[in-house]
PDB file of C-alpha atoms in Angstrom:
ATOM      1  CA  UNK N 292     -20.142 -18.673  13.215  1.00 38.00           C
ATOM      2  CA  UNK N 293     -16.862 -19.481  14.206  1.00 43.00           C
ATOM      3  CA  UNK N 294     -13.782 -20.898  11.220  1.00 49.00           C
ATOM      4  CA  UNK N 295     -16.740 -18.995   8.450  1.00 62.00           C
ATOM      5  CA  UNK N 296     -15.364 -16.138   6.805  1.00 71.00           C
ATOM      6  CA  UNK N 297     -17.805 -13.299   6.646  1.00 76.00           C
ATOM      7  CA  UNK N 298     -19.257 -14.124   2.782  1.00 83.00           C
ATOM      8  CA  UNK N 299     -19.152 -10.261   1.799  1.00 86.00           C
ATOM      9  CA  UNK N 300     -15.315 -10.676   1.745  1.00 90.00           C
ATOM     10  CA  UNK N 301     -14.143 -13.476   0.180  1.00 90.00           C
ATOM     11  CA  UNK N 302     -13.924 -11.382  -2.582  1.00 93.00           C
ATOM     12  CA  UNK N 303     -11.728  -8.535  -1.010  1.00 94.00           C
ATOM     13  CA  UNK N 304      -9.923 -11.682   0.203  1.00 94.00           C
ATOM     14  CA  UNK N 305      -9.449 -13.886  -3.095  1.00 94.00           C
ATOM     15  CA  UNK N 306      -8.157  -9.902  -4.044  1.00 96.00           C
ATOM     16  CA  UNK N 307      -5.586  -9.509  -1.788  1.00 96.00           C
ATOM     17  CA  UNK N 308      -4.374 -14.015  -2.014  1.00 96.00           C
ATOM     18  CA  UNK N 309      -3.317 -12.217  -6.353  1.00 96.00           C
ATOM     19  CA  UNK N 310      -2.088  -8.948  -5.116  1.00 97.00           C
ATOM     20  CA  UNK N 311      -0.546 -10.653  -2.670  1.00 96.00           C
ATOM     21  CA  UNK N 312       1.279 -13.801  -4.585  1.00 96.00           C
ATOM     22  CA  UNK N 313       1.619 -11.117  -7.394  1.00 96.00           C
ATOM     23  CA  UNK N 314       4.083  -9.044  -5.747  1.00 97.00           C
ATOM     24  CA  UNK N 315       5.838 -12.620  -3.652  1.00 96.00           C
ATOM     25  CA  UNK N 316       6.499 -13.370  -7.969  1.00 96.00           C
ATOM     26  CA  UNK N 317       7.950 -10.239  -8.342  1.00 96.00           C
ATOM     27  CA  UNK N 318      10.527 -10.041  -6.146  1.00 95.00           C
ATOM     28  CA  UNK N 319       8.875  -7.469  -3.757  1.00 96.00           C
ATOM     29  CA  UNK N 320       7.912  -8.962  -0.607  1.00 92.00           C
ATOM     30  CA  UNK N 321      11.418 -10.224   0.721  1.00 92.00           C
ATOM     31  CA  UNK N 322      10.575 -11.716   4.359  1.00 89.00           C
ATOM     32  CA  UNK N 323       7.384 -10.093   5.734  1.00 86.00           C
ATOM     33  CA  UNK N 324       7.732  -7.348   3.837  1.00 90.00           C
ATOM     34  CA  UNK N 325       4.688  -5.885   2.207  1.00 92.00           C
ATOM     35  CA  UNK N 326       1.301  -4.481   3.323  1.00 94.00           C
ATOM     36  CA  UNK N 327      -2.128  -4.279   2.377  1.00 97.00           C
ATOM     37  CA  UNK N 328      -5.324  -2.633   3.689  1.00 97.00           C
ATOM     38  CA  UNK N 329      -8.817  -2.141   2.256  1.00 97.00           C
ATOM     39  CA  UNK N 330     -11.814  -0.155   3.669  1.00 97.00           C
ATOM     40  CA  UNK N 331     -14.184  -3.593   3.642  1.00 95.00           C
ATOM     41  CA  UNK N 332     -17.042  -1.090   5.365  1.00 93.00           C
ATOM     42  CA  UNK N 333     -19.329  -0.757   3.024  1.00 91.00           C
ATOM     43  CA  UNK N 334     -19.396  -4.822   2.888  1.00 89.00           C
ATOM     44  CA  UNK N 335     -20.213  -5.273   6.154  1.00 83.00           C
ATOM     45  CA  UNK N 336     -23.953  -4.697   7.730  1.00 75.00           C
ATOM     46  CA  UNK N 337     -23.592  -6.459  11.276  1.00 69.00           C
ATOM     47  CA  UNK N 338     -22.836  -3.500  14.690  1.00 64.00           C
ATOM     48  CA  UNK N 339     -19.475  -3.149  15.390  1.00 66.00           C
ATOM     49  CA  UNK N 340     -17.697  -5.515  17.904  1.00 66.00           C
ATOM     50  CA  UNK N 341     -16.732  -3.783  21.591  1.00 61.00           C
ATOM     51  CA  UNK N 342     -13.446  -2.915  21.891  1.00 63.00           C
ATOM     52  CA  UNK N 343     -11.830  -5.485  23.832  1.00 63.00           C
ATOM     53  CA  UNK N 344      -8.020  -6.125  25.547  1.00 66.00           C
ATOM     54  CA  UNK N 345      -6.650  -6.372  21.196  1.00 83.00           C
ATOM     55  CA  UNK N 346      -6.538  -2.623  20.351  1.00 84.00           C
ATOM     56  CA  UNK N 347      -4.895   0.177  21.186  1.00 86.00           C
ATOM     57  CA  UNK N 348      -5.194   3.887  21.021  1.00 88.00           C
ATOM     58  CA  UNK N 349      -4.507   6.104  17.833  1.00 88.00           C
ATOM     59  CA  UNK N 350      -1.656   9.011  18.231  1.00 84.00           C
ATOM     60  CA  UNK N 351      -4.567  11.052  17.797  1.00 87.00           C
ATOM     61  CA  UNK N 352      -8.401  11.236  17.278  1.00 92.00           C
ATOM     62  CA  UNK N 353      -9.505   9.969  12.992  1.00 94.00           C
ATOM     63  CA  UNK N 354     -12.905  11.460  13.312  1.00 95.00           C
ATOM     64  CA  UNK N 355     -13.621  10.883   9.448  1.00 95.00           C
ATOM     65  CA  UNK N 356     -12.788   6.928  10.393  1.00 96.00           C
ATOM     66  CA  UNK N 357     -15.385   7.025  13.090  1.00 94.00           C
ATOM     67  CA  UNK N 358     -16.935   3.548  12.980  1.00 93.00           C
ATOM     68  CA  UNK N 359     -14.908   1.904   9.788  1.00 95.00           C
ATOM     69  CA  UNK N 360     -13.793  -1.103   9.391  1.00 94.00           C
ATOM     70  CA  UNK N 361     -10.581  -2.057   6.792  1.00 95.00           C
ATOM     71  CA  UNK N 362      -9.393  -5.819   6.875  1.00 95.00           C
ATOM     72  CA  UNK N 363      -5.504  -5.441   7.674  1.00 95.00           C
ATOM     73  CA  UNK N 364      -2.610  -7.892   6.270  1.00 95.00           C
ATOM     74  CA  UNK N 365      -1.342  -9.563   9.705  1.00 92.00           C
ATOM     75  CA  UNK N 366       1.959  -8.546  10.758  1.00 90.00           C
ATOM     76  CA  UNK N 367       4.786 -10.904  10.124  1.00 86.00           C
ATOM     77  CA  UNK N 368       2.781 -12.985   7.217  1.00 88.00           C
ATOM     78  CA  UNK N 369       4.697 -13.865   4.502  1.00 92.00           C
ATOM     79  CA  UNK N 370       3.491 -12.964   0.546  1.00 94.00           C
ATOM     80  CA  UNK N 371       4.955 -16.134  -0.934  1.00 94.00           C
ATOM     81  CA  UNK N 372       2.522 -18.405   2.030  1.00 93.00           C
ATOM     82  CA  UNK N 373      -0.144 -15.707   2.052  1.00 93.00           C
ATOM     83  CA  UNK N 374      -2.014 -18.117  -0.661  1.00 91.00           C
ATOM     84  CA  UNK N 375      -1.967 -21.256   1.020  1.00 91.00           C
ATOM     85  CA  UNK N 376      -4.339 -19.752   3.860  1.00 89.00           C
ATOM     86  CA  UNK N 377      -4.956 -16.091   3.283  1.00 90.00           C
ATOM     87  CA  UNK N 378      -8.332 -16.161   6.437  1.00 88.00           C
ATOM     88  CA  UNK N 379      -5.261 -16.931   9.099  1.00 88.00           C
ATOM     89  CA  UNK N 380      -2.959 -13.351   6.829  1.00 92.00           C
ATOM     90  CA  UNK N 381      -5.162 -10.936   7.793  1.00 93.00           C
ATOM     91  CA  UNK N 382      -6.672  -9.544   9.989  1.00 90.00           C
ATOM     92  CA  UNK N 383     -10.293  -6.985  10.702  1.00 91.00           C
ATOM     93  CA  UNK N 384      -9.732  -3.933  12.021  1.00 93.00           C
ATOM     94  CA  UNK N 385     -12.451  -1.436  13.864  1.00 93.00           C
ATOM     95  CA  UNK N 386     -11.990   2.229  14.770  1.00 94.00           C
ATOM     96  CA  UNK N 387     -14.592   3.615  18.133  1.00 92.00           C
ATOM     97  CA  UNK N 388     -17.123   5.438  16.734  1.00 91.00           C
ATOM     98  CA  UNK N 389     -15.257   8.512  18.121  1.00 92.00           C
ATOM     99  CA  UNK N 390     -12.147   7.900  15.957  1.00 93.00           C
ATOM    100  CA  UNK N 391     -10.044   7.870  18.900  1.00 93.00           C
ATOM    101  CA  UNK N 392      -9.076   4.081  18.988  1.00 92.00           C
ATOM    102  CA  UNK N 393      -8.580   0.786  16.876  1.00 93.00           C
ATOM    103  CA  UNK N 394      -9.757  -3.170  17.507  1.00 90.00           C
ATOM    104  CA  UNK N 395      -9.035  -6.550  15.578  1.00 90.00           C
ATOM    105  CA  UNK N 396      -9.781  -9.665  15.304  1.00 86.00           C
ATOM    106  CA  UNK N 397      -8.871 -12.539  12.987  1.00 82.00           C
ATOM    107  CA  UNK N 398     -10.948 -14.093  10.136  1.00 81.00           C
ATOM    108  CA  UNK N 399     -11.419 -17.634  11.963  1.00 73.00           C
ATOM    109  CA  UNK N 400     -10.883 -18.806  14.534  1.00 67.00           C
ATOM    110  CA  UNK N 401      -7.567 -20.313  14.333  1.00 64.00           C
ATOM    111  CA  UNK N 402      -5.960 -16.855  13.541  1.00 63.00           C
ATOM    112  CA  UNK N 403      -7.469 -14.681  16.973  1.00 69.00           C
ATOM    113  CA  UNK N 404      -4.243 -14.011  17.582  1.00 79.00           C
ATOM    114  CA  UNK N 405      -2.840 -12.205  14.585  1.00 86.00           C
ATOM    115  CA  UNK N 406      -1.788  -8.124  15.237  1.00 89.00           C
ATOM    116  CA  UNK N 407      -2.182  -5.982  12.247  1.00 91.00           C
ATOM    117  CA  UNK N 408       0.597  -5.040  10.018  1.00 89.00           C
ATOM    118  CA  UNK N 409       3.211  -2.326  11.473  1.00 84.00           C
ATOM    119  CA  UNK N 410       2.580   0.061   9.464  1.00 83.00           C
ATOM    120  CA  UNK N 411      -1.064  -0.234  10.149  1.00 88.00           C
ATOM    121  CA  UNK N 412      -0.814   3.737  11.325  1.00 83.00           C
ATOM    122  CA  UNK N 413       0.318   4.764   7.975  1.00 83.00           C
ATOM    123  CA  UNK N 414      -2.676   2.457   6.098  1.00 91.00           C
ATOM    124  CA  UNK N 415      -4.963   4.259   8.991  1.00 92.00           C
ATOM    125  CA  UNK N 416      -4.213   8.225   8.514  1.00 89.00           C
ATOM    126  CA  UNK N 417      -3.809   7.545   4.215  1.00 92.00           C
ATOM    127  CA  UNK N 418      -7.485   6.227   4.690  1.00 95.00           C
ATOM    128  CA  UNK N 419      -8.461   8.936   6.746  1.00 94.00           C
ATOM    129  CA  UNK N 420      -7.820  11.900   3.715  1.00 94.00           C
ATOM    130  CA  UNK N 421      -9.175  10.006   1.751  1.00 95.00           C
ATOM    131  CA  UNK N 422     -12.212   9.441   3.346  1.00 95.00           C
ATOM    132  CA  UNK N 423     -12.814  13.039   4.112  1.00 95.00           C
ATOM    133  CA  UNK N 424     -11.433  14.365   0.010  1.00 95.00           C
ATOM    134  CA  UNK N 425     -14.130  11.498  -1.194  1.00 95.00           C
ATOM    135  CA  UNK N 426     -12.191   9.588  -3.106  1.00 95.00           C
ATOM    136  CA  UNK N 427     -12.951   6.460  -4.744  1.00 96.00           C
ATOM    137  CA  UNK N 428     -10.059   4.977  -3.555  1.00 96.00           C
ATOM    138  CA  UNK N 429     -10.551   2.740  -1.050  1.00 97.00           C
ATOM    139  CA  UNK N 430      -7.135   0.136  -1.001  1.00 98.00           C
ATOM    140  CA  UNK N 431      -3.690   0.698  -0.036  1.00 97.00           C
ATOM    141  CA  UNK N 432      -0.110  -1.103  -1.033  1.00 97.00           C
ATOM    142  CA  UNK N 433       3.071  -1.093   1.043  1.00 95.00           C
ATOM    143  CA  UNK N 434       6.000  -2.974  -1.161  1.00 96.00           C
ATOM    144  CA  UNK N 435       9.254  -2.807  -1.810  1.00 96.00           C
ATOM    145  CA  UNK N 436       9.333  -2.487  -6.098  1.00 97.00           C
ATOM    146  CA  UNK N 437      13.342  -3.190  -6.437  1.00 97.00           C
ATOM    147  CA  UNK N 438      13.995  -0.923  -9.487  1.00 97.00           C
ATOM    148  CA  UNK N 439      12.258   2.206  -8.331  1.00 96.00           C
ATOM    149  CA  UNK N 440      13.631   1.747  -4.140  1.00 95.00           C
ATOM    150  CA  UNK N 441      17.226   1.155  -6.142  1.00 96.00           C
ATOM    151  CA  UNK N 442      16.512   4.151  -8.198  1.00 95.00           C
ATOM    152  CA  UNK N 443      15.889   6.353  -5.249  1.00 94.00           C
ATOM    153  CA  UNK N 444      19.753   5.633  -3.892  1.00 94.00           C
ATOM    154  CA  UNK N 445      20.641   7.409  -7.215  1.00 93.00           C
ATOM    155  CA  UNK N 446      21.453  11.628  -6.611  1.00 91.00           C
ATOM    156  CA  UNK N 447      20.317  13.004  -9.615  1.00 88.00           C
ATOM    157  CA  UNK N 448      17.127  11.127  -8.582  1.00 87.00           C
ATOM    158  CA  UNK N 449      16.902  12.874  -5.327  1.00 85.00           C
ATOM    159  CA  UNK N 450      13.856  14.839  -5.880  1.00 89.00           C
ATOM    160  CA  UNK N 451      10.547  13.930  -7.498  1.00 91.00           C
ATOM    161  CA  UNK N 452      10.202  15.797 -10.393  1.00 92.00           C
ATOM    162  CA  UNK N 453      14.030  14.120 -11.849  1.00 92.00           C
ATOM    163  CA  UNK N 454      12.615  10.586 -10.716  1.00 94.00           C
ATOM    164  CA  UNK N 455       9.700  11.695 -12.370  1.00 94.00           C
ATOM    165  CA  UNK N 456      10.449  13.285 -15.648  1.00 92.00           C
ATOM    166  CA  UNK N 457      12.957  10.341 -15.910  1.00 92.00           C
ATOM    167  CA  UNK N 458      10.544   7.303 -15.867  1.00 95.00           C
ATOM    168  CA  UNK N 459       7.699   9.025 -18.196  1.00 93.00           C
ATOM    169  CA  UNK N 460      10.657   9.232 -20.450  1.00 92.00           C
ATOM    170  CA  UNK N 461      11.492   5.582 -20.711  1.00 92.00           C
ATOM    171  CA  UNK N 462       8.276   3.547 -20.577  1.00 92.00           C
ATOM    172  CA  UNK N 463       5.183   5.308 -21.988  1.00 90.00           C
ATOM    173  CA  UNK N 464       2.719   3.463 -20.502  1.00 90.00           C
ATOM    174  CA  UNK N 465       4.358   5.338 -16.984  1.00 90.00           C
ATOM    175  CA  UNK N 466       2.985   8.201 -17.840  1.00 89.00           C
ATOM    176  CA  UNK N 467      -1.212   6.441 -18.681  1.00 90.00           C
ATOM    177  CA  UNK N 468      -0.990   4.576 -15.526  1.00 88.00           C
ATOM    178  CA  UNK N 469       0.633   6.645 -13.567  1.00 88.00           C
ATOM    179  CA  UNK N 470      -0.415  10.084 -13.989  1.00 90.00           C
ATOM    180  CA  UNK N 471       0.724  12.153 -11.373  1.00 90.00           C
ATOM    181  CA  UNK N 472       4.169   9.887 -11.226  1.00 91.00           C
ATOM    182  CA  UNK N 473       5.778   9.198  -7.425  1.00 94.00           C
ATOM    183  CA  UNK N 474       5.844  11.425  -4.861  1.00 95.00           C
ATOM    184  CA  UNK N 475       9.426  11.076  -3.416  1.00 95.00           C
ATOM    185  CA  UNK N 476       9.934  11.554   0.288  1.00 93.00           C
ATOM    186  CA  UNK N 477      12.778  11.171   2.708  1.00 91.00           C
ATOM    187  CA  UNK N 478      13.794   8.400   4.649  1.00 89.00           C
ATOM    188  CA  UNK N 479      11.991   7.774   7.685  1.00 87.00           C
ATOM    189  CA  UNK N 480      11.450   5.120  10.434  1.00 85.00           C
ATOM    190  CA  UNK N 481       9.260   2.175   8.944  1.00 82.00           C
ATOM    191  CA  UNK N 482       5.648   2.122  10.996  1.00 73.00           C
ATOM    192  CA  UNK N 483       7.271   5.212  12.763  1.00 78.00           C
ATOM    193  CA  UNK N 484       4.014   7.709  13.172  1.00 76.00           C
ATOM    194  CA  UNK N 485       6.657  10.677  10.959  1.00 83.00           C
ATOM    195  CA  UNK N 486       6.486   8.129   8.579  1.00 84.00           C
ATOM    196  CA  UNK N 487       2.441   7.895   7.887  1.00 80.00           C
ATOM    197  CA  UNK N 488       1.843  11.699   8.879  1.00 84.00           C
ATOM    198  CA  UNK N 489       4.557  13.189   5.969  1.00 89.00           C
ATOM    199  CA  UNK N 490       3.236  10.297   3.636  1.00 90.00           C
ATOM    200  CA  UNK N 491      -0.490  10.790   4.359  1.00 87.00           C
ATOM    201  CA  UNK N 492       0.301  15.014   4.104  1.00 91.00           C
ATOM    202  CA  UNK N 493       1.483  13.807   0.032  1.00 94.00           C
ATOM    203  CA  UNK N 494      -1.579  12.053  -0.151  1.00 95.00           C
ATOM    204  CA  UNK N 495      -3.278  14.968   0.723  1.00 94.00           C
ATOM    205  CA  UNK N 496      -1.480  17.288  -1.975  1.00 94.00           C
ATOM    206  CA  UNK N 497      -3.374  14.675  -4.285  1.00 93.00           C
ATOM    207  CA  UNK N 498      -0.120  12.189  -4.484  1.00 94.00           C
ATOM    208  CA  UNK N 499      -1.291   9.048  -5.236  1.00 94.00           C
ATOM    209  CA  UNK N 500       1.884   7.176  -5.496  1.00 96.00           C
ATOM    210  CA  UNK N 501       4.360   8.194  -2.556  1.00 95.00           C
ATOM    211  CA  UNK N 502       7.860   6.527  -2.771  1.00 96.00           C
ATOM    212  CA  UNK N 503       9.944   6.044   0.117  1.00 93.00           C
ATOM    213  CA  UNK N 504      13.207   6.922  -0.499  1.00 93.00           C
ATOM    214  CA  UNK N 505      15.724   4.158   0.270  1.00 93.00           C
ATOM    215  CA  UNK N 506      12.997   1.622   1.630  1.00 92.00           C
ATOM    216  CA  UNK N 507       9.797   0.837  -0.802  1.00 93.00           C
ATOM    217  CA  UNK N 508       6.495   2.351  -2.151  1.00 95.00           C
ATOM    218  CA  UNK N 509       2.957   3.011  -1.187  1.00 95.00           C
ATOM    219  CA  UNK N 510      -0.210   3.501  -3.761  1.00 96.00           C
ATOM    220  CA  UNK N 511      -4.064   4.192  -2.739  1.00 96.00           C
ATOM    221  CA  UNK N 512      -6.869   2.981  -5.618  1.00 97.00           C
ATOM    222  CA  UNK N 513      -9.727   2.104  -6.244  1.00 97.00           C
ATOM    223  CA  UNK N 514      -8.647  -1.497  -5.221  1.00 97.00           C
ATOM    224  CA  UNK N 515      -4.959  -4.091  -4.588  1.00 97.00           C
ATOM    225  CA  UNK N 516      -5.060  -5.230  -8.014  1.00 97.00           C
ATOM    226  CA  UNK N 517      -5.237  -1.243  -9.373  1.00 96.00           C
ATOM    227  CA  UNK N 518      -2.505  -0.387  -6.756  1.00 97.00           C
ATOM    228  CA  UNK N 519      -0.964  -2.968  -8.435  1.00 97.00           C
ATOM    229  CA  UNK N 520      -0.845  -1.629 -11.292  1.00 96.00           C
ATOM    230  CA  UNK N 521       0.175   1.195 -10.404  1.00 95.00           C
ATOM    231  CA  UNK N 522       3.517   0.563  -8.690  1.00 96.00           C
ATOM    232  CA  UNK N 523       4.405  -2.116 -11.648  1.00 96.00           C
ATOM    233  CA  UNK N 524       4.551   0.224 -14.270  1.00 96.00           C
ATOM    234  CA  UNK N 525       6.674   2.889 -12.551  1.00 96.00           C
ATOM    235  CA  UNK N 526       9.242  -0.024 -11.700  1.00 97.00           C
ATOM    236  CA  UNK N 527       8.803  -1.420 -14.723  1.00 96.00           C
ATOM    237  CA  UNK N 528      10.455   2.189 -16.180  1.00 96.00           C
ATOM    238  CA  UNK N 529      12.393   2.276 -13.518  1.00 96.00           C
ATOM    239  CA  UNK N 530      13.967  -0.919 -14.571  1.00 96.00           C
ATOM    240  CA  UNK N 531      14.005   0.636 -18.163  1.00 95.00           C
ATOM    241  CA  UNK N 532      16.483   3.749 -16.450  1.00 95.00           C
ATOM    242  CA  UNK N 533      19.192   1.699 -14.575  1.00 95.00           C
ATOM    243  CA  UNK N 534      19.014  -0.464 -17.877  1.00 95.00           C
ATOM    244  CA  UNK N 535      19.568   2.474 -19.875  1.00 92.00           C
ATOM    245  CA  UNK N 536      22.751   4.148 -17.465  1.00 91.00           C
ATOM    246  CA  UNK N 537      23.735   0.532 -17.586  1.00 93.00           C
ATOM    247  CA  UNK N 538      24.643   0.235 -21.086  1.00 91.00           C
ATOM    248  CA  UNK N 539      26.784   3.284 -20.376  1.00 88.00           C
ATOM    249  CA  UNK N 540      25.537   4.745 -24.274  1.00 87.00           C
ATOM    250  CA  UNK N 541      24.097   8.106 -24.203  1.00 84.00           C
ATOM    251  CA  UNK N 542      19.710   7.440 -24.500  1.00 83.00           C
ATOM    252  CA  UNK N 543      17.205   8.959 -25.761  1.00 83.00           C
ATOM    253  CA  UNK N 544      13.148   8.834 -24.206  1.00 85.00           C
ATOM    254  CA  UNK N 545      10.208  10.510 -25.011  1.00 84.00           C
ATOM    255  CA  UNK N 546      10.287  14.032 -24.678  1.00 81.00           C
ATOM    256  CA  UNK N 547       7.444  16.611 -22.653  1.00 82.00           C
ATOM    257  CA  UNK N 548       5.292  17.111 -26.147  1.00 81.00           C
ATOM    258  CA  UNK N 549       5.551  12.577 -27.141  1.00 78.00           C
TER     259      UNK N 549
END
């Protein structure tokens, strides 16, 4: 029925609204920055929508996503405004039965002109890897955490090993919430197929949190809230590192055993 949100999607849509609100409060979503996707295939039992004009061919087929449906934030939607009308700021993305194309539509009649985030290629590549690996992760979050992005500018943090060593030594919770740390990737054009490919390789290698140098962070988890927890704790650790560096004083942190 036009104007009616599919009831099984309501809890996920509420979680999108909560997470976007927190991210906006943290200052990690300037203008239209940030995006979320969640695989909601198991929540929707109706037959897929025929491929229409709102569709595109994927750079390469993703057979592990064939027939899957994803709830995705819309391009140009502002996280600070998301709570006002969440149903107007998301798309339901459907992958074709052969995994070669995607199509999308709004959840309600007033949102029928929306299109998915420009980072959709990266999201699809990651979701495909997660399905191949049988991962429990169903949600992907991309945002611009201020302190992690700042830390990626420092020459001493140009590699994942040193970056994670500094994060783990400075904040004990970082090792608990992000035991794999963050995989630091070089700067690539946002929204590009190349960025999606490099990110998916990092996920295939076991990364659950990826820092795009100078840009922002992407994390996958069973749900959007858990993905936010992971990034939030790492950004708190990054803030503590920057404060220690700014003090100009030598500082002690946790050693490897601790």
